[in-house]
Amino acid sequence: MLTCPRTPESFEQRFERRALEVTGVRLAPGWLQRASACFPSVMRECSVASREELEALLLGDRAGATRLVERLVGEVTVKETRLFRDAPQMRLLRRVVLPEAREVGERRGTPVRLWSAGCATGEEAYSLAMLAAEEFSHSGAGAFTVVGTDISASAVAHARRGVYRHRSAALGVEEEFEPLVDRYTRTDADGATIIEPELRSQVRFAVHNLIAGPRMSGQDVVLCRNVLVYLPREAQATLVSRLWDSLHPGGWLLTGEADLLHLVCNDFERWSHPSATLYRKPLDAGTGREGGGLRG
Ligand SMILES: C[S@@+](CC[C@H](N)C(=O)[O-])C[C@H]1O[C@@H](n2cnc3c(N)ncnc32)[C@H](O)[C@@H]1O
């Protein structure tokens, strides 16, 4: 019987599989063309002379290959974000979550830890920091920490600068949050929104892969918004399990409206408000994941 010879897989197909394994991200059509723009700089950094050598490096298991895969995936992820995106949830953060977290931190006697996981260019982490700066204004220095992380090195570099030239950064901020934007940012002559240095110094940013990077722990509030929606079900389950482990019992998880956390995990308590849903790790949960609940 004749068998058709199989066409060898292209670099594009093999890299897509590698990206899925390493980052959980299913690359969208056209990613290769967009990623190619950074190939020359990556080749210089890795002292690689040809495109073929770069492709072999990306698909091989040499030290540093994983980092390189994360780097390229980070170039092509969707990074849409803005200050105080999702006002109803930001209101709940201000009125319910942060006051409660402050009391917990005071009882515990250690800083309240706030994490924007998948922060893109940083607007979400700065929104969180503005709300925390207000809530903790009488608590003294060091009462809270804010960390913003993303897989994209270029987005994290942008976040660290805290300068937003695109109009969308502060576009559509609801009236309730405008005084905070006025207090903690300024607008330069070209119309860019610039985060004030003091607030900027209160937020630490890091490049971090949520699926396979170092595990976070001891968080009181995690915002992981509009990240799950881009991942296939298996990677969603991995991510939610890691977020669970990162939280203190009683800690809060805020996801985006389209993230559909309940499809992969029912262990969190759901706090449903008319305008938004919050998730909370039960107070009687251990600090580590104790099996069960995760699906997919
Ligand atoms: C649409 S943005 C969301 C930004 C912000 N959280 C918001 O809701 O406004 C999604 C971000 O998730 C990041 N991301 C996707 N997969 C990731 C992974 N495996 N590890 C870390 N970040 C990831 C992307 O780089 C992107 O910046």
PDB file of N, CA and C in Angstrom, residues 44-145:
ATOM      1  N   ARG A  44      21.443  39.731  17.031  1.00  0.00           N
ATOM      2  CA  ARG A  44      22.650  40.429  17.524  1.00  0.00           C
ATOM      3  C   ARG A  44      22.930  40.039  18.968  1.00  0.00           C
ATOM      4  N   GLU A  45      21.868  40.080  19.807  1.00  0.00           N
ATOM      5  CA  GLU A  45      22.043  39.779  21.237  1.00  0.00           C
ATOM      6  C   GLU A  45      22.560  38.361  21.460  1.00  0.00           C
ATOM      7  N   CYS A  46      22.094  37.432  20.612  1.00  0.00           N
ATOM      8  CA  CYS A  46      22.480  36.019  20.802  1.00  0.00           C
ATOM      9  C   CYS A  46      23.699  35.655  19.964  1.00  0.00           C
ATOM     10  N   SER A  47      24.304  36.637  19.312  1.00  0.00           N
ATOM     11  CA  SER A  47      25.454  36.386  18.420  1.00  0.00           C
ATOM     12  C   SER A  47      25.159  35.276  17.415  1.00  0.00           C
ATOM     13  N   VAL A  48      24.012  35.387  16.785  1.00  0.00           N
ATOM     14  CA  VAL A  48      23.595  34.392  15.801  1.00  0.00           C
ATOM     15  C   VAL A  48      23.683  35.052  14.435  1.00  0.00           C
ATOM     16  N   ALA A  49      24.277  34.327  13.450  1.00  0.00           N
ATOM     17  CA  ALA A  49      24.571  34.983  12.177  1.00  0.00           C
ATOM     18  C   ALA A  49      23.469  34.842  11.137  1.00  0.00           C
ATOM     19  N   SER A  50      22.644  33.798  11.248  1.00  0.00           N
ATOM     20  CA  SER A  50      21.655  33.609  10.188  1.00  0.00           C
ATOM     21  C   SER A  50      20.284  33.285  10.788  1.00  0.00           C
ATOM     22  N   ARG A  51      19.284  33.452   9.957  1.00  0.00           N
ATOM     23  CA  ARG A  51      17.908  33.146  10.369  1.00  0.00           C
ATOM     24  C   ARG A  51      17.770  31.653  10.716  1.00  0.00           C
ATOM     25  N   GLU A  52      18.470  30.800   9.945  1.00  0.00           N
ATOM     26  CA  GLU A  52      18.398  29.344  10.194  1.00  0.00           C
ATOM     27  C   GLU A  52      18.936  29.019  11.583  1.00  0.00           C
ATOM     28  N   GLU A  53      20.055  29.691  11.930  1.00  0.00           N
ATOM     29  CA  GLU A  53      20.657  29.460  13.252  1.00  0.00           C
ATOM     30  C   GLU A  53      19.705  29.907  14.365  1.00  0.00           C
ATOM     31  N   LEU A  54      19.039  31.020  14.130  1.00  0.00           N
ATOM     32  CA  LEU A  54      18.089  31.526  15.134  1.00  0.00           C
ATOM     33  C   LEU A  54      16.937  30.547  15.315  1.00  0.00           C
ATOM     34  N   GLU A  55      16.416  30.041  14.200  1.00  0.00           N
ATOM     35  CA  GLU A  55      15.292  29.097  14.271  1.00  0.00           C
ATOM     36  C   GLU A  55      15.706  27.841  15.037  1.00  0.00           C
ATOM     37  N   ALA A  56      16.940  27.359  14.780  1.00  0.00           N
ATOM     38  CA  ALA A  56      17.419  26.158  15.477  1.00  0.00           C
ATOM     39  C   ALA A  56      17.530  26.442  16.972  1.00  0.00           C
ATOM     40  N   LEU A  57      17.992  27.634  17.301  1.00  0.00           N
ATOM     41  CA  LEU A  57      18.139  28.020  18.709  1.00  0.00           C
ATOM     42  C   LEU A  57      16.770  28.042  19.401  1.00  0.00           C
ATOM     43  N   LEU A  58      15.785  28.612  18.717  1.00  0.00           N
ATOM     44  CA  LEU A  58      14.440  28.742  19.297  1.00  0.00           C
ATOM     45  C   LEU A  58      13.765  27.386  19.521  1.00  0.00           C
ATOM     46  N   LEU A  59      14.080  26.439  18.646  1.00  0.00           N
ATOM     47  CA  LEU A  59      13.413  25.136  18.743  1.00  0.00           C
ATOM     48  C   LEU A  59      14.237  24.115  19.524  1.00  0.00           C
ATOM     49  N   GLY A  60      15.473  24.467  19.839  1.00  0.00           N
ATOM     50  CA  GLY A  60      16.350  23.526  20.533  1.00  0.00           C
ATOM     51  C   GLY A  60      16.233  23.640  22.049  1.00  0.00           C
ATOM     52  N   ASP A  61      17.136  22.936  22.755  1.00  0.00           N
ATOM     53  CA  ASP A  61      17.043  22.984  24.213  1.00  0.00           C
ATOM     54  C   ASP A  61      18.310  23.536  24.858  1.00  0.00           C
ATOM     55  N   ARG A  62      18.996  24.412  24.102  1.00  0.00           N
ATOM     56  CA  ARG A  62      20.180  25.046  24.682  1.00  0.00           C
ATOM     57  C   ARG A  62      19.761  25.970  25.816  1.00  0.00           C
ATOM     58  N   ALA A  63      20.672  26.180  26.787  1.00  0.00           N
ATOM     59  CA  ALA A  63      20.364  27.090  27.899  1.00  0.00           C
ATOM     60  C   ALA A  63      19.917  28.429  27.325  1.00  0.00           C
ATOM     61  N   GLY A  64      18.892  28.982  27.866  1.00  0.00           N
ATOM     62  CA  GLY A  64      18.442  30.292  27.403  1.00  0.00           C
ATOM     63  C   GLY A  64      17.373  30.226  26.332  1.00  0.00           C
ATOM     64  N   ALA A  65      17.125  29.008  25.760  1.00  0.00           N
ATOM     65  CA  ALA A  65      16.139  28.911  24.681  1.00  0.00           C
ATOM     66  C   ALA A  65      14.735  29.260  25.184  1.00  0.00           C
ATOM     67  N   THR A  66      14.410  28.823  26.398  1.00  0.00           N
ATOM     68  CA  THR A  66      13.074  29.116  26.950  1.00  0.00           C
ATOM     69  C   THR A  66      12.859  30.623  27.069  1.00  0.00           C
ATOM     70  N   ARG A  67      13.893  31.292  27.586  1.00  0.00           N
ATOM     71  CA  ARG A  67      13.817  32.754  27.720  1.00  0.00           C
ATOM     72  C   ARG A  67      13.524  33.410  26.373  1.00  0.00           C
ATOM     73  N   LEU A  68      14.196  32.868  25.350  1.00  0.00           N
ATOM     74  CA  LEU A  68      14.066  33.432  24.008  1.00  0.00           C
ATOM     75  C   LEU A  68      12.647  33.209  23.460  1.00  0.00           C
ATOM     76  N   VAL A  69      12.101  32.030  23.736  1.00  0.00           N
ATOM     77  CA  VAL A  69      10.723  31.747  23.310  1.00  0.00           C
ATOM     78  C   VAL A  69       9.782  32.737  24.019  1.00  0.00           C
ATOM     79  N   GLU A  70       9.981  32.916  25.331  1.00  0.00           N
ATOM     80  CA  GLU A  70       9.141  33.866  26.088  1.00  0.00           C
ATOM     81  C   GLU A  70       9.278  35.271  25.502  1.00  0.00           C
ATOM     82  N   ARG A  71      10.508  35.606  25.155  1.00  0.00           N
ATOM     83  CA  ARG A  71      10.774  36.945  24.616  1.00  0.00           C
ATOM     84  C   ARG A  71       9.979  37.176  23.324  1.00  0.00           C
ATOM     85  N   LEU A  72      10.025  36.179  22.412  1.00  0.00           N
ATOM     86  CA  LEU A  72       9.312  36.347  21.130  1.00  0.00           C
ATOM     87  C   LEU A  72       7.797  36.330  21.324  1.00  0.00           C
ATOM     88  N   VAL A  73       7.310  35.440  22.201  1.00  0.00           N
ATOM     89  CA  VAL A  73       5.860  35.407  22.453  1.00  0.00           C
ATOM     90  C   VAL A  73       5.428  36.769  23.013  1.00  0.00           C
ATOM     91  N   GLY A  74       6.238  37.298  23.925  1.00  0.00           N
ATOM     92  CA  GLY A  74       5.933  38.603  24.530  1.00  0.00           C
ATOM     93  C   GLY A  74       5.830  39.730  23.516  1.00  0.00           C
ATOM     94  N   GLU A  75       6.503  39.561  22.383  1.00  0.00           N
ATOM     95  CA  GLU A  75       6.443  40.604  21.334  1.00  0.00           C
ATOM     96  C   GLU A  75       5.084  40.625  20.633  1.00  0.00           C
ATOM     97  N   VAL A  76       4.378  39.500  20.646  1.00  0.00           N
ATOM     98  CA  VAL A  76       3.179  39.405  19.789  1.00  0.00           C
ATOM     99  C   VAL A  76       1.873  39.201  20.573  1.00  0.00           C
ATOM    100  N   THR A  77       1.922  39.256  21.897  1.00  0.00           N
ATOM    101  CA  THR A  77       0.666  39.119  22.663  1.00  0.00           C
ATOM    102  C   THR A  77      -0.173  40.390  22.525  1.00  0.00           C
ATOM    103  N   VAL A  78      -1.464  40.253  22.815  1.00  0.00           N
ATOM    104  CA  VAL A  78      -2.366  41.415  22.781  1.00  0.00           C
ATOM    105  C   VAL A  78      -2.164  42.203  24.079  1.00  0.00           C
ATOM    106  N   LYS A  79      -1.886  43.498  23.968  1.00  0.00           N
ATOM    107  CA  LYS A  79      -1.524  44.261  25.170  1.00  0.00           C
ATOM    108  C   LYS A  79      -2.488  45.410  25.458  1.00  0.00           C
ATOM    109  N   GLU A  80      -3.689  45.271  24.986  1.00  0.00           N
ATOM    110  CA  GLU A  80      -4.660  46.358  25.185  1.00  0.00           C
ATOM    111  C   GLU A  80      -4.902  46.580  26.682  1.00  0.00           C
ATOM    112  N   THR A  81      -4.820  47.819  27.120  1.00  0.00           N
ATOM    113  CA  THR A  81      -5.057  48.156  28.525  1.00  0.00           C
ATOM    114  C   THR A  81      -5.234  49.660  28.654  1.00  0.00           C
ATOM    115  N   ARG A  82      -5.683  50.114  29.818  1.00  0.00           N
ATOM    116  CA  ARG A  82      -5.710  51.554  30.080  1.00  0.00           C
ATOM    117  C   ARG A  82      -5.929  51.791  31.567  1.00  0.00           C
ATOM    118  N   LEU A  83      -5.759  53.028  32.001  1.00  0.00           N
ATOM    119  CA  LEU A  83      -5.936  53.366  33.410  1.00  0.00           C
ATOM    120  C   LEU A  83      -7.398  53.163  33.811  1.00  0.00           C
ATOM    121  N   PHE A  84      -7.604  52.565  34.973  1.00  0.00           N
ATOM    122  CA  PHE A  84      -8.948  52.348  35.537  1.00  0.00           C
ATOM    123  C   PHE A  84      -9.908  51.692  34.544  1.00  0.00           C
ATOM    124  N   ARG A  85      -9.357  50.733  33.779  1.00  0.00           N
ATOM    125  CA  ARG A  85     -10.189  49.935  32.873  1.00  0.00           C
ATOM    126  C   ARG A  85     -11.160  49.141  33.754  1.00  0.00           C
ATOM    127  N   ASP A  86     -12.362  48.989  33.350  1.00  0.00           N
ATOM    128  CA  ASP A  86     -13.386  48.277  34.118  1.00  0.00           C
ATOM    129  C   ASP A  86     -13.703  48.999  35.437  1.00  0.00           C
ATOM    130  N   ALA A  87     -14.373  50.142  35.306  1.00  0.00           N
ATOM    131  CA  ALA A  87     -14.686  50.987  36.460  1.00  0.00           C
ATOM    132  C   ALA A  87     -15.475  50.265  37.562  1.00  0.00           C
ATOM    133  N   PRO A  88     -16.507  49.433  37.236  1.00  0.00           N
ATOM    134  CA  PRO A  88     -17.243  48.783  38.331  1.00  0.00           C
ATOM    135  C   PRO A  88     -16.322  47.933  39.216  1.00  0.00           C
ATOM    136  N   GLN A  89     -15.380  47.239  38.598  1.00  0.00           N
ATOM    137  CA  GLN A  89     -14.475  46.422  39.385  1.00  0.00           C
ATOM    138  C   GLN A  89     -13.514  47.295  40.196  1.00  0.00           C
ATOM    139  N   MET A  90     -13.062  48.381  39.594  1.00  0.00           N
ATOM    140  CA  MET A  90     -12.165  49.302  40.308  1.00  0.00           C
ATOM    141  C   MET A  90     -12.868  49.901  41.527  1.00  0.00           C
ATOM    142  N   ARG A  91     -14.186  50.133  41.396  1.00  0.00           N
ATOM    143  CA  ARG A  91     -14.965  50.665  42.527  1.00  0.00           C
ATOM    144  C   ARG A  91     -15.008  49.651  43.664  1.00  0.00           C
ATOM    145  N   LEU A  92     -15.195  48.372  43.304  1.00  0.00           N
ATOM    146  CA  LEU A  92     -15.227  47.334  44.343  1.00  0.00           C
ATOM    147  C   LEU A  92     -13.850  47.177  44.993  1.00  0.00           C
ATOM    148  N   LEU A  93     -12.834  47.341  44.191  1.00  0.00           N
ATOM    149  CA  LEU A  93     -11.469  47.283  44.717  1.00  0.00           C
ATOM    150  C   LEU A  93     -11.297  48.398  45.757  1.00  0.00           C
ATOM    151  N   ARG A  94     -11.797  49.563  45.426  1.00  0.00           N
ATOM    152  CA  ARG A  94     -11.656  50.715  46.299  1.00  0.00           C
ATOM    153  C   ARG A  94     -12.514  50.583  47.561  1.00  0.00           C
ATOM    154  N   ARG A  95     -13.747  50.090  47.389  1.00  0.00           N
ATOM    155  CA  ARG A  95     -14.690  50.129  48.512  1.00  0.00           C
ATOM    156  C   ARG A  95     -14.690  48.868  49.361  1.00  0.00           C
ATOM    157  N   VAL A  96     -14.383  47.732  48.759  1.00  0.00           N
ATOM    158  CA  VAL A  96     -14.487  46.465  49.490  1.00  0.00           C
ATOM    159  C   VAL A  96     -13.112  45.840  49.721  1.00  0.00           C
ATOM    160  N   VAL A  97     -12.377  45.635  48.636  1.00  0.00           N
ATOM    161  CA  VAL A  97     -11.178  44.795  48.708  1.00  0.00           C
ATOM    162  C   VAL A  97     -10.022  45.480  49.458  1.00  0.00           C
ATOM    163  N   LEU A  98      -9.684  46.712  49.063  1.00  0.00           N
ATOM    164  CA  LEU A  98      -8.511  47.343  49.676  1.00  0.00           C
ATOM    165  C   LEU A  98      -8.721  47.687  51.157  1.00  0.00           C
ATOM    166  N   PRO A  99      -9.917  48.215  51.557  1.00  0.00           N
ATOM    167  CA  PRO A  99     -10.100  48.464  52.994  1.00  0.00           C
ATOM    168  C   PRO A  99      -9.949  47.184  53.817  1.00  0.00           C
ATOM    169  N   GLU A 100     -10.492  46.087  53.288  1.00  0.00           N
ATOM    170  CA  GLU A 100     -10.410  44.808  53.985  1.00  0.00           C
ATOM    171  C   GLU A 100      -8.959  44.323  54.047  1.00  0.00           C
ATOM    172  N   ALA A 101      -8.259  44.450  52.914  1.00  0.00           N
ATOM    173  CA  ALA A 101      -6.850  44.012  52.866  1.00  0.00           C
ATOM    174  C   ALA A 101      -6.003  44.853  53.825  1.00  0.00           C
ATOM    175  N   ARG A 102      -6.325  46.130  53.944  1.00  0.00           N
ATOM    176  CA  ARG A 102      -5.553  46.988  54.870  1.00  0.00           C
ATOM    177  C   ARG A 102      -5.706  46.502  56.307  1.00  0.00           C
ATOM    178  N   GLU A 103      -6.957  46.192  56.686  1.00  0.00           N
ATOM    179  CA  GLU A 103      -7.193  45.691  58.059  1.00  0.00           C
ATOM    180  C   GLU A 103      -6.434  44.391  58.303  1.00  0.00           C
ATOM    181  N   VAL A 104      -6.460  43.517  57.311  1.00  0.00           N
ATOM    182  CA  VAL A 104      -5.741  42.237  57.424  1.00  0.00           C
ATOM    183  C   VAL A 104      -4.246  42.511  57.622  1.00  0.00           C
ATOM    184  N   GLY A 105      -3.701  43.404  56.819  1.00  0.00           N
ATOM    185  CA  GLY A 105      -2.272  43.732  56.904  1.00  0.00           C
ATOM    186  C   GLY A 105      -1.927  44.318  58.265  1.00  0.00           C
ATOM    187  N   GLU A 106      -2.812  45.169  58.786  1.00  0.00           N
ATOM    188  CA  GLU A 106      -2.537  45.785  60.092  1.00  0.00           C
ATOM    189  C   GLU A 106      -2.526  44.723  61.193  1.00  0.00           C
ATOM    190  N   ARG A 107      -3.512  43.802  61.119  1.00  0.00           N
ATOM    191  CA  ARG A 107      -3.562  42.727  62.139  1.00  0.00           C
ATOM    192  C   ARG A 107      -2.316  41.840  62.043  1.00  0.00           C
ATOM    193  N   ARG A 108      -1.921  41.571  60.803  1.00  0.00           N
ATOM    194  CA  ARG A 108      -0.808  40.661  60.576  1.00  0.00           C
ATOM    195  C   ARG A 108       0.538  41.328  60.870  1.00  0.00           C
ATOM    196  N   GLY A 109       0.572  42.659  60.679  1.00  0.00           N
ATOM    197  CA  GLY A 109       1.812  43.398  60.918  1.00  0.00           C
ATOM    198  C   GLY A 109       2.826  43.265  59.799  1.00  0.00           C
ATOM    199  N   THR A 110       2.358  42.878  58.581  1.00  0.00           N
ATOM    200  CA  THR A 110       3.270  42.826  57.425  1.00  0.00           C
ATOM    201  C   THR A 110       2.608  43.562  56.250  1.00  0.00           C
ATOM    202  N   PRO A 111       3.419  44.003  55.276  1.00  0.00           N
ATOM    203  CA  PRO A 111       2.842  44.766  54.158  1.00  0.00           C
ATOM    204  C   PRO A 111       1.787  43.969  53.383  1.00  0.00           C
ATOM    205  N   VAL A 112       0.791  44.677  52.903  1.00  0.00           N
ATOM    206  CA  VAL A 112      -0.229  44.080  52.035  1.00  0.00           C
ATOM    207  C   VAL A 112       0.372  43.989  50.640  1.00  0.00           C
ATOM    208  N   ARG A 113       0.275  42.808  50.035  1.00  0.00           N
ATOM    209  CA  ARG A 113       0.940  42.609  48.733  1.00  0.00           C
ATOM    210  C   ARG A 113      -0.086  42.551  47.614  1.00  0.00           C
ATOM    211  N   LEU A 114       0.112  43.442  46.652  1.00  0.00           N
ATOM    212  CA  LEU A 114      -0.822  43.600  45.538  1.00  0.00           C
ATOM    213  C   LEU A 114      -0.072  43.278  44.251  1.00  0.00           C
ATOM    214  N   TRP A 115      -0.695  42.469  43.391  1.00  0.00           N
ATOM    215  CA  TRP A 115       0.014  42.008  42.187  1.00  0.00           C
ATOM    216  C   TRP A 115      -0.883  42.176  40.960  1.00  0.00           C
ATOM    217  N   SER A 116      -0.367  42.870  39.969  1.00  0.00           N
ATOM    218  CA  SER A 116      -1.034  42.949  38.679  1.00  0.00           C
ATOM    219  C   SER A 116      -0.329  41.946  37.761  1.00  0.00           C
ATOM    220  N   ALA A 117      -0.978  40.805  37.538  1.00  0.00           N
ATOM    221  CA  ALA A 117      -0.361  39.687  36.809  1.00  0.00           C
ATOM    222  C   ALA A 117      -0.800  39.741  35.348  1.00  0.00           C
ATOM    223  N   GLY A 118       0.139  39.993  34.438  1.00  0.00           N
ATOM    224  CA  GLY A 118      -0.217  40.231  33.032  1.00  0.00           C
ATOM    225  C   GLY A 118      -0.613  41.694  32.897  1.00  0.00           C
ATOM    226  N   CYS A 119       0.341  42.566  33.303  1.00  0.00           N
ATOM    227  CA  CYS A 119       0.012  44.010  33.443  1.00  0.00           C
ATOM    228  C   CYS A 119       0.201  44.766  32.138  1.00  0.00           C
ATOM    229  N   ALA A 120       0.690  44.100  31.081  1.00  0.00           N
ATOM    230  CA  ALA A 120       0.976  44.778  29.802  1.00  0.00           C
ATOM    231  C   ALA A 120       1.861  46.002  30.067  1.00  0.00           C
ATOM    232  N   THR A 121       1.467  47.196  29.607  1.00  0.00           N
ATOM    233  CA  THR A 121       2.339  48.371  29.730  1.00  0.00           C
ATOM    234  C   THR A 121       2.197  49.098  31.077  1.00  0.00           C
ATOM    235  N   GLY A 122       1.502  48.487  32.021  1.00  0.00           N
ATOM    236  CA  GLY A 122       1.563  48.975  33.408  1.00  0.00           C
ATOM    237  C   GLY A 122       0.400  49.816  33.919  1.00  0.00           C
ATOM    238  N   GLU A 123      -0.525  50.206  33.043  1.00  0.00           N
ATOM    239  CA  GLU A 123      -1.602  51.086  33.485  1.00  0.00           C
ATOM    240  C   GLU A 123      -2.417  50.470  34.623  1.00  0.00           C
ATOM    241  N   GLU A 124      -2.631  49.135  34.566  1.00  0.00           N
ATOM    242  CA  GLU A 124      -3.412  48.475  35.613  1.00  0.00           C
ATOM    243  C   GLU A 124      -2.669  48.518  36.964  1.00  0.00           C
ATOM    244  N   ALA A 125      -1.362  48.272  36.935  1.00  0.00           N
ATOM    245  CA  ALA A 125      -0.571  48.305  38.172  1.00  0.00           C
ATOM    246  C   ALA A 125      -0.565  49.716  38.761  1.00  0.00           C
ATOM    247  N   TYR A 126      -0.467  50.732  37.899  1.00  0.00           N
ATOM    248  CA  TYR A 126      -0.489  52.110  38.407  1.00  0.00           C
ATOM    249  C   TYR A 126      -1.875  52.476  38.953  1.00  0.00           C
ATOM    250  N   SER A 127      -2.938  51.970  38.326  1.00  0.00           N
ATOM    251  CA  SER A 127      -4.294  52.238  38.856  1.00  0.00           C
ATOM    252  C   SER A 127      -4.407  51.641  40.257  1.00  0.00           C
ATOM    253  N   LEU A 128      -3.909  50.415  40.400  1.00  0.00           N
ATOM    254  CA  LEU A 128      -3.919  49.730  41.692  1.00  0.00           C
ATOM    255  C   LEU A 128      -3.111  50.540  42.718  1.00  0.00           C
ATOM    256  N   ALA A 129      -1.957  51.036  42.310  1.00  0.00           N
ATOM    257  CA  ALA A 129      -1.102  51.803  43.214  1.00  0.00           C
ATOM    258  C   ALA A 129      -1.766  53.120  43.629  1.00  0.00           C
ATOM    259  N   MET A 130      -2.502  53.739  42.699  1.00  0.00           N
ATOM    260  CA  MET A 130      -3.188  55.002  43.050  1.00  0.00           C
ATOM    261  C   MET A 130      -4.250  54.734  44.111  1.00  0.00           C
ATOM    262  N   LEU A 131      -5.033  53.661  43.907  1.00  0.00           N
ATOM    263  CA  LEU A 131      -6.082  53.323  44.873  1.00  0.00           C
ATOM    264  C   LEU A 131      -5.454  52.962  46.224  1.00  0.00           C
ATOM    265  N   ALA A 132      -4.352  52.222  46.196  1.00  0.00           N
ATOM    266  CA  ALA A 132      -3.700  51.812  47.447  1.00  0.00           C
ATOM    267  C   ALA A 132      -3.095  53.028  48.156  1.00  0.00           C
ATOM    268  N   ALA A 133      -2.490  53.926  47.394  1.00  0.00           N
ATOM    269  CA  ALA A 133      -1.883  55.122  48.010  1.00  0.00           C
ATOM    270  C   ALA A 133      -2.943  55.903  48.790  1.00  0.00           C
ATOM    271  N   GLU A 134      -4.157  55.960  48.265  1.00  0.00           N
ATOM    272  CA  GLU A 134      -5.253  56.653  48.958  1.00  0.00           C
ATOM    273  C   GLU A 134      -5.675  55.853  50.198  1.00  0.00           C
ATOM    274  N   GLU A 135      -5.901  54.563  50.017  1.00  0.00           N
ATOM    275  CA  GLU A 135      -6.405  53.720  51.105  1.00  0.00           C
ATOM    276  C   GLU A 135      -5.399  53.660  52.266  1.00  0.00           C
ATOM    277  N   PHE A 136      -4.106  53.657  51.929  1.00  0.00           N
ATOM    278  CA  PHE A 136      -3.083  53.478  52.956  1.00  0.00           C
ATOM    279  C   PHE A 136      -2.442  54.828  53.337  1.00  0.00           C
ATOM    280  N   SER A 137      -3.111  55.925  53.033  1.00  0.00           N
ATOM    281  CA  SER A 137      -2.461  57.236  53.214  1.00  0.00           C
ATOM    282  C   SER A 137      -2.092  57.511  54.675  1.00  0.00           C
ATOM    283  N   HIS A 138      -2.783  56.859  55.638  1.00  0.00           N
ATOM    284  CA  HIS A 138      -2.436  57.102  57.047  1.00  0.00           C
ATOM    285  C   HIS A 138      -1.669  55.937  57.648  1.00  0.00           C
ATOM    286  N   SER A 139      -1.239  55.008  56.811  1.00  0.00           N
ATOM    287  CA  SER A 139      -0.658  53.773  57.362  1.00  0.00           C
ATOM    288  C   SER A 139       0.860  53.814  57.488  1.00  0.00           C
ATOM    289  N   GLY A 140       1.490  54.839  57.010  1.00  0.00           N
ATOM    290  CA  GLY A 140       2.954  54.886  57.102  1.00  0.00           C
ATOM    291  C   GLY A 140       3.605  54.158  55.933  1.00  0.00           C
ATOM    292  N   ALA A 141       4.886  54.466  55.728  1.00  0.00           N
ATOM    293  CA  ALA A 141       5.608  53.894  54.576  1.00  0.00           C
ATOM    294  C   ALA A 141       5.708  52.377  54.708  1.00  0.00           C
ATOM    295  N   GLY A 142       5.667  51.711  53.578  1.00  0.00           N
ATOM    296  CA  GLY A 142       5.887  50.262  53.563  1.00  0.00           C
ATOM    297  C   GLY A 142       4.682  49.432  53.952  1.00  0.00           C
ATOM    298  N   ALA A 143       3.492  50.055  54.028  1.00  0.00           N
ATOM    299  CA  ALA A 143       2.298  49.291  54.425  1.00  0.00           C
ATOM    300  C   ALA A 143       1.792  48.413  53.285  1.00  0.00           C
ATOM    301  N   PHE A 144       2.175  48.748  52.054  1.00  0.00           N
ATOM    302  CA  PHE A 144       1.745  47.921  50.921  1.00  0.00           C
ATOM    303  C   PHE A 144       2.840  47.872  49.856  1.00  0.00           C
ATOM    304  N   THR A 145       2.795  46.841  49.038  1.00  0.00           N
ATOM    305  CA  THR A 145       3.693  46.780  47.877  1.00  0.00           C
ATOM    306  C   THR A 145       2.846  46.482  46.637  1.00  0.00           C
TER     307      THR A 145
END
